[in-house]
Coordinates of C-alpha atoms and ligand atoms in Angstrom, one line a residue:
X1 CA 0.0 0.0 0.0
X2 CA 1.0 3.4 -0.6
X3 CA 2.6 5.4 1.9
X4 CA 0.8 8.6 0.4
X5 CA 0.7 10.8 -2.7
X6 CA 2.9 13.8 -3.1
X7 CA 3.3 16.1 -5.2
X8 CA 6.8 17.2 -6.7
X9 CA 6.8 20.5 -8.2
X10 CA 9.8 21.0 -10.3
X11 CA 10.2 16.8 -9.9
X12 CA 11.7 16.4 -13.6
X13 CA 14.5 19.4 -12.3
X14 CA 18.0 18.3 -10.6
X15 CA 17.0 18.1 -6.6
X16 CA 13.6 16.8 -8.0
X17 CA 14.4 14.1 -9.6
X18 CA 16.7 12.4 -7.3
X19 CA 13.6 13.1 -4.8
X20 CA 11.1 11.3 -6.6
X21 CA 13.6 8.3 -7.3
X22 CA 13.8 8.3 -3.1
X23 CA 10.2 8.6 -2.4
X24 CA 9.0 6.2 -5.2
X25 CA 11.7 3.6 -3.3
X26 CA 10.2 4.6 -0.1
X27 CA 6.9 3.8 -1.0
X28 CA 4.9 6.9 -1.9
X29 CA 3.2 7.3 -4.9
X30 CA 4.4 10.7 -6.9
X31 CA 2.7 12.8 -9.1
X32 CA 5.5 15.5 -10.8
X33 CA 4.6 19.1 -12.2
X34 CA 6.9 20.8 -13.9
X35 CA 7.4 23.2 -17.1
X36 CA 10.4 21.7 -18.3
X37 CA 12.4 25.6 -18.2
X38 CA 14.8 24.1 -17.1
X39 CA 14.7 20.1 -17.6
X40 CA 13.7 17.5 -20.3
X41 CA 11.1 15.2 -19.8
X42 CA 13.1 12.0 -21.0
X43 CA 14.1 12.5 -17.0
X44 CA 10.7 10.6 -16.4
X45 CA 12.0 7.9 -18.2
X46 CA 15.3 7.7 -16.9
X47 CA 13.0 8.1 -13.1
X48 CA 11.0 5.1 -14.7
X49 CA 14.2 3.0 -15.3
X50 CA 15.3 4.0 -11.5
X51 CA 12.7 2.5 -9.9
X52 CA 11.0 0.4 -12.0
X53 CA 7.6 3.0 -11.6
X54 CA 6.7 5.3 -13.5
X55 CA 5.7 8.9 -11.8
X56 CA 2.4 10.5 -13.2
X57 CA 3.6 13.9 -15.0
X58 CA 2.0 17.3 -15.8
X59 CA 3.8 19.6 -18.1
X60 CA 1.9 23.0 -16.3
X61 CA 3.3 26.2 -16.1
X62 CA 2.6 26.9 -11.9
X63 CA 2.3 31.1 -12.9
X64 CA -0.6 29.6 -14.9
X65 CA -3.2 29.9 -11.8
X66 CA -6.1 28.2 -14.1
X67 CA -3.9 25.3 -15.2
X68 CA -2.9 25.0 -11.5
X69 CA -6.4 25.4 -10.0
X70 CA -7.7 22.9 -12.7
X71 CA -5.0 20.1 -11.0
X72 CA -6.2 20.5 -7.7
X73 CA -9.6 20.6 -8.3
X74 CA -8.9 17.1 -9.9
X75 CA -6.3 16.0 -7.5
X76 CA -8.0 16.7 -3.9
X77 CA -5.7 13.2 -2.4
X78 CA -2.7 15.0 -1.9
X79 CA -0.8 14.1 0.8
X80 CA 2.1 16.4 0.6
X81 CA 4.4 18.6 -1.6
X82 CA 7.4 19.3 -2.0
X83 CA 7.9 22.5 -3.9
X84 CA 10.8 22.4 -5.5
X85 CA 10.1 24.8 -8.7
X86 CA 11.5 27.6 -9.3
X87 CA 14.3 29.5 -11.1
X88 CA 17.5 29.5 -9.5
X89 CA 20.7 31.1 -11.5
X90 CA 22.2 33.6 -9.2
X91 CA 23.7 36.1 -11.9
X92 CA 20.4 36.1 -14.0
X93 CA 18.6 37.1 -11.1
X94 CA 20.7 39.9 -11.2
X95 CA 20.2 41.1 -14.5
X96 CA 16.4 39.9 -15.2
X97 CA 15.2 40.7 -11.1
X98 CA 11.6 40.3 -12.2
X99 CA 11.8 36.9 -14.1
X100 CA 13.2 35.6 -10.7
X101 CA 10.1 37.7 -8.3
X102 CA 7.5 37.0 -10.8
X103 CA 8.4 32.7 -11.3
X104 CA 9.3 31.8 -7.8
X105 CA 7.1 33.9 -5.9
X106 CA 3.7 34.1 -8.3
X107 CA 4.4 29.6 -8.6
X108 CA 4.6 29.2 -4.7
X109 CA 0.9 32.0 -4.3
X110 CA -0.8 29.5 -6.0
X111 CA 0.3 26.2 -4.5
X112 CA -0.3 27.7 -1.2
X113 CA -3.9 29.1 -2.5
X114 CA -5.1 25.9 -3.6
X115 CA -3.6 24.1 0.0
X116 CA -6.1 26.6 1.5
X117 CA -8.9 26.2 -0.7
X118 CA -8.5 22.1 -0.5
X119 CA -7.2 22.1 3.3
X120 CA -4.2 20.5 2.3
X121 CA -1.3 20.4 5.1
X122 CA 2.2 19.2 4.7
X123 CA 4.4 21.3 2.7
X124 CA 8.1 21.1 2.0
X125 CA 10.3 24.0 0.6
X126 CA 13.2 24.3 -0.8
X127 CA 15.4 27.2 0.5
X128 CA 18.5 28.1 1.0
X129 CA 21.4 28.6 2.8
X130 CA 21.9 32.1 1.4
X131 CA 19.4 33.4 3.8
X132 CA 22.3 33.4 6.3
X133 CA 24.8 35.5 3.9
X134 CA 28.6 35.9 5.3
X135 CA 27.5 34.3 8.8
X136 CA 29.6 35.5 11.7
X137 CA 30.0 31.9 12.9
X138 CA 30.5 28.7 11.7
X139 CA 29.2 26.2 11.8
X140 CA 25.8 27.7 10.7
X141 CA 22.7 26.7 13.0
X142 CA 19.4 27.9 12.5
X143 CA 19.6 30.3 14.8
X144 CA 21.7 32.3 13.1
X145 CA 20.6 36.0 12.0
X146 CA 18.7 35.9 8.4
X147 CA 20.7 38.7 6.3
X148 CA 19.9 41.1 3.4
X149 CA 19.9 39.0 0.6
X150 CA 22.4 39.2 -1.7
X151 CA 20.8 38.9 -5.0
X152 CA 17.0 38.7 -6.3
X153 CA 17.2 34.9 -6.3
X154 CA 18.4 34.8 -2.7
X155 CA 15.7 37.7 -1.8
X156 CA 13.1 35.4 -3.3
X157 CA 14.1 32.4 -0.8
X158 CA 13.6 34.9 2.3
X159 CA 10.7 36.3 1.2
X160 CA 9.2 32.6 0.5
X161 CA 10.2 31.5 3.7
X162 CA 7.5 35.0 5.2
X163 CA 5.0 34.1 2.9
X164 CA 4.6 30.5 3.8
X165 CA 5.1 31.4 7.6
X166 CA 2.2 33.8 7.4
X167 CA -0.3 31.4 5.6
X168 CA 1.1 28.5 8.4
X169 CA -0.8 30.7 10.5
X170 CA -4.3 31.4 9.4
X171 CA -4.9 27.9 7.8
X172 CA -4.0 24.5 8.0
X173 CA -1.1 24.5 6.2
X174 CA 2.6 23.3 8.2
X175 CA 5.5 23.6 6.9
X176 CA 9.2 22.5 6.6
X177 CA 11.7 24.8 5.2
X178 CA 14.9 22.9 4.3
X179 CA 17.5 25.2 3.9
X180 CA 20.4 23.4 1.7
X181 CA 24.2 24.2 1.6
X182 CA 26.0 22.9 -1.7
X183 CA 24.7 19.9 -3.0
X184 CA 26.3 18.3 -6.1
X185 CA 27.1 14.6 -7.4
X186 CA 24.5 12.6 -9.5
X187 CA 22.4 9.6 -9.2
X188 CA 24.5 6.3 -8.8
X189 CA 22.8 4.6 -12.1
X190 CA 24.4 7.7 -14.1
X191 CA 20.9 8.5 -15.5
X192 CA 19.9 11.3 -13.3
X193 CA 21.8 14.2 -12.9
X194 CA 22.3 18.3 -13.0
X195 CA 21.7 19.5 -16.5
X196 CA 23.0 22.7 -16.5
X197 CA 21.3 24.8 -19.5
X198 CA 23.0 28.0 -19.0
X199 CA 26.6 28.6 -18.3
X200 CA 26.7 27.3 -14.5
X201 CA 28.6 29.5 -11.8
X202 CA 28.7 26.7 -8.9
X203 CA 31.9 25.2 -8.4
X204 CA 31.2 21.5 -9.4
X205 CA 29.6 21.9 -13.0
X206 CA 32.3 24.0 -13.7
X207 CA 34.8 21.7 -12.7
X208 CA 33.3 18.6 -14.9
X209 CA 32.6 20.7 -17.8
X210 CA 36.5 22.2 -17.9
X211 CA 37.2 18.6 -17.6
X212 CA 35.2 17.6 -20.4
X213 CA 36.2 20.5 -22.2
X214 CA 32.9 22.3 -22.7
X215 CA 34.6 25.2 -20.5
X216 CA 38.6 25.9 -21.1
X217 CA 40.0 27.0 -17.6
X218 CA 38.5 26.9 -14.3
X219 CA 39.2 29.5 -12.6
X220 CA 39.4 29.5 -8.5
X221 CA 37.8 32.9 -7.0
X222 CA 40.1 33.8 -4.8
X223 CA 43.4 32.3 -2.9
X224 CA 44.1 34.9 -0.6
X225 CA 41.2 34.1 1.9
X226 CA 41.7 33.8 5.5
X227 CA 41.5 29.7 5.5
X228 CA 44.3 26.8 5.5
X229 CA 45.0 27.1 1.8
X230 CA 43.6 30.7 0.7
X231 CA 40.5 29.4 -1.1
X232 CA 37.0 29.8 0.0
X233 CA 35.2 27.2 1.6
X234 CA 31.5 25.5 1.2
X235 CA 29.5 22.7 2.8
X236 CA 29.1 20.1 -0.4
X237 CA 27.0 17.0 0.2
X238 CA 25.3 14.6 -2.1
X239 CA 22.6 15.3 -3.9
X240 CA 20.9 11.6 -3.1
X241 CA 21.5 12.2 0.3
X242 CA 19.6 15.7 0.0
X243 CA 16.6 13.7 -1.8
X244 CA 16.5 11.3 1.7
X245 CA 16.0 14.5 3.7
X246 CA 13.0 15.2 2.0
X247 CA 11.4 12.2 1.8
X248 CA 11.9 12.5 6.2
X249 CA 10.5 15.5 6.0
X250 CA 7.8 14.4 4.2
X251 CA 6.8 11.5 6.9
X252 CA 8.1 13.7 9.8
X253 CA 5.1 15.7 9.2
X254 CA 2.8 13.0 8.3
X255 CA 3.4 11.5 11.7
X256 CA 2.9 15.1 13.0
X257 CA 6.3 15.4 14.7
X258 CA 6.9 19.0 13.8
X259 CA 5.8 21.1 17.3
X260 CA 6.1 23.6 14.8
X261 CA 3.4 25.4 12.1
X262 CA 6.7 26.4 10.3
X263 CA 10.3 24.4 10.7
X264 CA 13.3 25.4 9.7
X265 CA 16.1 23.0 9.1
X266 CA 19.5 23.2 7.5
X267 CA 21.1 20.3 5.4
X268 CA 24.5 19.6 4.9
X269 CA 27.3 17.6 5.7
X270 CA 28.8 20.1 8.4
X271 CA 32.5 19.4 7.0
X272 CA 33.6 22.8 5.0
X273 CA 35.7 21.5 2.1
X274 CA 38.1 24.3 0.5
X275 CA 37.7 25.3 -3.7
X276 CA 41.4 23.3 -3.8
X277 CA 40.7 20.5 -1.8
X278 CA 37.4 19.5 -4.1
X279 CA 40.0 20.2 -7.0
X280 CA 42.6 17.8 -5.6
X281 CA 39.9 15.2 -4.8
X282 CA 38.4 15.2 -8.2
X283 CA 41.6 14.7 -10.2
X284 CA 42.8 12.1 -7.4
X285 CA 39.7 9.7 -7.5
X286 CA 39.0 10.3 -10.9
X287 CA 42.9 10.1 -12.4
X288 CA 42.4 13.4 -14.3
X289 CA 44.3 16.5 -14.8
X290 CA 41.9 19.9 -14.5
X291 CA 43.4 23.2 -16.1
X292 CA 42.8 25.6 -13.3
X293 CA 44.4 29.3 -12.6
X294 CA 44.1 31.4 -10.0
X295 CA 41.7 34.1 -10.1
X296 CA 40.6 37.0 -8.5
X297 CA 38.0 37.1 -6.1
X298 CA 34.3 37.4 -7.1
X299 CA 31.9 40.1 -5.6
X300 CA 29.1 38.7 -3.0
X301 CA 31.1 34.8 -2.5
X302 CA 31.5 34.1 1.1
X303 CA 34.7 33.2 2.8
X304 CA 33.7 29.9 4.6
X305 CA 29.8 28.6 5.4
X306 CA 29.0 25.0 6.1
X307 CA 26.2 23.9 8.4
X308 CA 25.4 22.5 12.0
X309 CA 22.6 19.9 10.3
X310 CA 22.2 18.4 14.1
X311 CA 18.6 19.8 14.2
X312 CA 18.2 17.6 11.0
X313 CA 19.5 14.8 12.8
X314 CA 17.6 15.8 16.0
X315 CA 14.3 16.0 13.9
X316 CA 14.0 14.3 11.0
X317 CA 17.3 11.3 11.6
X318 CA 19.0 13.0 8.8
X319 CA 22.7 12.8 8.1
X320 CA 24.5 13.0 4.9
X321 CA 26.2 9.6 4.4
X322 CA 28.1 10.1 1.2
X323 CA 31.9 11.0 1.3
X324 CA 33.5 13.5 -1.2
X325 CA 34.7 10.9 -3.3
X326 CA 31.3 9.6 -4.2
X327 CA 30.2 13.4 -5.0
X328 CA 33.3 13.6 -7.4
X329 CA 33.0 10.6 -9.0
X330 CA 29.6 10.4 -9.5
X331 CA 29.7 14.1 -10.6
X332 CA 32.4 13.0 -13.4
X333 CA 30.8 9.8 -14.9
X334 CA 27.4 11.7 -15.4
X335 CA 29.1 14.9 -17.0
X336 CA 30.7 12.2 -19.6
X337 CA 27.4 10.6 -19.9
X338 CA 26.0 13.9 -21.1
X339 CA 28.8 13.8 -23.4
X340 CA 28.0 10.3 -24.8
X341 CA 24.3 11.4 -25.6
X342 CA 25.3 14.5 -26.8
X343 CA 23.6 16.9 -23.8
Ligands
NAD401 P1 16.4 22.8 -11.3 O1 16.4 24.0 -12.2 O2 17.2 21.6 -11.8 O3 14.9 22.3 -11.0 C1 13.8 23.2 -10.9 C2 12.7 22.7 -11.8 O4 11.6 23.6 -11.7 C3 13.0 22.6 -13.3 O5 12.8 21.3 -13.8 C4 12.1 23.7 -13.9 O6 11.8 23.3 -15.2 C5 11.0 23.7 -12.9 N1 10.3 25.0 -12.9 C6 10.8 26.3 -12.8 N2 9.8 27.2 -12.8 C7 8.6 26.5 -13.0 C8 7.3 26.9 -13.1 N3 6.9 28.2 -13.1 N4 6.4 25.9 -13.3 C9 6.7 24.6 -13.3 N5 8.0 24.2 -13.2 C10 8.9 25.1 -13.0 O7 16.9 23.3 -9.9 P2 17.4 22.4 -8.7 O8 18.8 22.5 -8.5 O9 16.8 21.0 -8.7 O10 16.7 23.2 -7.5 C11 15.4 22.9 -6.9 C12 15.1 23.9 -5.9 O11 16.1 23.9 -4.9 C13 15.0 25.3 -6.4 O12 13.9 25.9 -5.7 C14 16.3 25.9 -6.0 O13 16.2 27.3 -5.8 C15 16.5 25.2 -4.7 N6 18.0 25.2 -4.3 C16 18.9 24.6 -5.1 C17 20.2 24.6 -4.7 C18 21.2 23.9 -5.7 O14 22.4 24.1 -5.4 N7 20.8 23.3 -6.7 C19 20.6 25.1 -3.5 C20 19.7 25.7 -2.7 C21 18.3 25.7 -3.1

């Protein structure tokens, strides 16, 4: 028997997809909306070949508030979302602010309209560590003071995060925030992945596409940081790992653990790994040579952030389990795969 039906906004999109593998394994049925923007639906397929099931998928637009209010009106079993959907490029936030307000905020009005208007409960959100900006201490707990966002995508996040904590109190609606640090790494059948359609900014996309050759030089922001070697430091963990979190946070609020109308909860691996040492690590497990130069640093990157995840643990029996080699490696073989089928 099912353990529920969610729905997975965004569920064809990088974190989505390894999040409907988990919960499909777990046991809960899935139902996927998505407007491909920013993903291909051959992912269902590849989902499909995963887990042996294959996910029900809408191709909807969630700024269309008719196509979304004619899904709920025909899907009043939901069990729980998890809202994944939205855009996410840091520098195009910058220059296109209002594609970033208009997507991610107009998208999350109208899932939280129709919870109201079907007294749906249980949501999940994805958020961000960049609420917390340059934090004054490290490791990062969820106490730590929210900061002015640094871009429109980051302001989108905070202002999310108010939005759903203002409906958590007038209706029925409770919700889990899960605030990630870096994750990265692919799926370990090679068939789910990041697909990067613009030029991507985050470290380890960069990394496999310089590898690969689809980028010529990577270069590291910065060396001249107060850490051990000079280069910045970020919490990475595995993106399968991150998918487990959700599917816990989906039962923690089934079973009605949360004390909480609104949770907050950070996920990471709590170990900071340096720009150099992920370097190092890539070309050691994977037995390649990476053409990287020293660079400047880059306006608005933070020295050093990774996360105290123990209200995770404390909450939801979350850890991440997977070591930087498995984030590496897996990262590698699915940027050649992309290669091999010509992404
Ligand atoms: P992604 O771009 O791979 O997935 C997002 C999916 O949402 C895509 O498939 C896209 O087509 C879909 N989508 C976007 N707008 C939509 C709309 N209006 N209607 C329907 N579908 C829409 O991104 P991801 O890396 O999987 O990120 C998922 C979520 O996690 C996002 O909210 C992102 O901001 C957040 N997040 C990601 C990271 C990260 O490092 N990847 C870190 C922190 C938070």
């Amino acid at each position: 028997m099912s353990k529920g039906r969610i729905l997975v906004t965004g569920g064809t999109g990088y974190i989505g997809s390894h999040t409907v593998v988990e919960l499909q394994n777990a046991g809960y049925e899935v139902v996927i909306i998505d407007n491909l923007s920013n993903s291909y639906s051959w992912i269902i397929d590849s989902i499909t070949k995963i887990t042996k099931i294959k996910p029900e998928f809408h191709e909807i637009d969630l700024c269309n508030g008719k196509d979304v209010n004619d899904f709920f009106n025909k899907n009043k079993d939901i069990d729980g979302i998890i809202h994944f959907a939205a855009f996410k490029a840091v520098g195009e936030s910058v220059e296109n602010p209002n594609k970033y307000y208009y997507n991610n905020l107009v998208s999350l009005m109208h899932i939280l309209q129709n919870m109201q208007k079907h007294k749906l409960s249980n949501l999940v959100f994805s958020s961000s560590c960049t609420v917390y900006g340059e934090p004054e201490k490290v490791p990062i707990s969820e106490e730590a003071p929210i900061v002015k966002a640094e871009s429109p995508y980051g302001n989108t996040k905070q202002i999310s995060e108010e939005i759903i904590f203002d409906n958590t109190k007038i209706s029925e609606i409770s919700a889990v925030a899960l605030r990630y640090f870096n994750p990265v790494g692919a799926h370990e059948s090679n068939l789910i992945g990041e697909l990067p359609l613009n030029k991507p900014q985050s470290l380890m996309p960069v990394l496999t596409q310089t590898c690969i050759g689809k980028q010529e030089k990577l270069f590291v922001h910065g060396n001249d940081y107060p850490t051990p070697d000079g280069t910045a430091i970020r919490d990475y963990f595995h993106v399968s790992d991150l998918a487990i979190a959700h599917v816990k946070a989906i039962s923690y609020m089934q079973e009605k653990r949360n004390k909480d109308k609104f949770t907050f909860i950070n996920l990471g691996s709590e170990k900071g790994y340096s720009v150099l040492e992920v370097i190092e690590e890539f070309e050691k497990i994977n037995n390649v040579k990476l053409n990287y130069e020293m660079g400047p640093r880059r306006a608005g990157d933070v020295i050093r952030v990774y996360a105290d995840s123990s209200k995770a643990l404390k909450e939801l029996g979350w850890k991440a389990e997977k070591s930087l080699s498995e984030m590496v490696r897996t990262a590698w073989k699915w940027e050649q795969s992309l290669k091999d089928n010509k992404i």
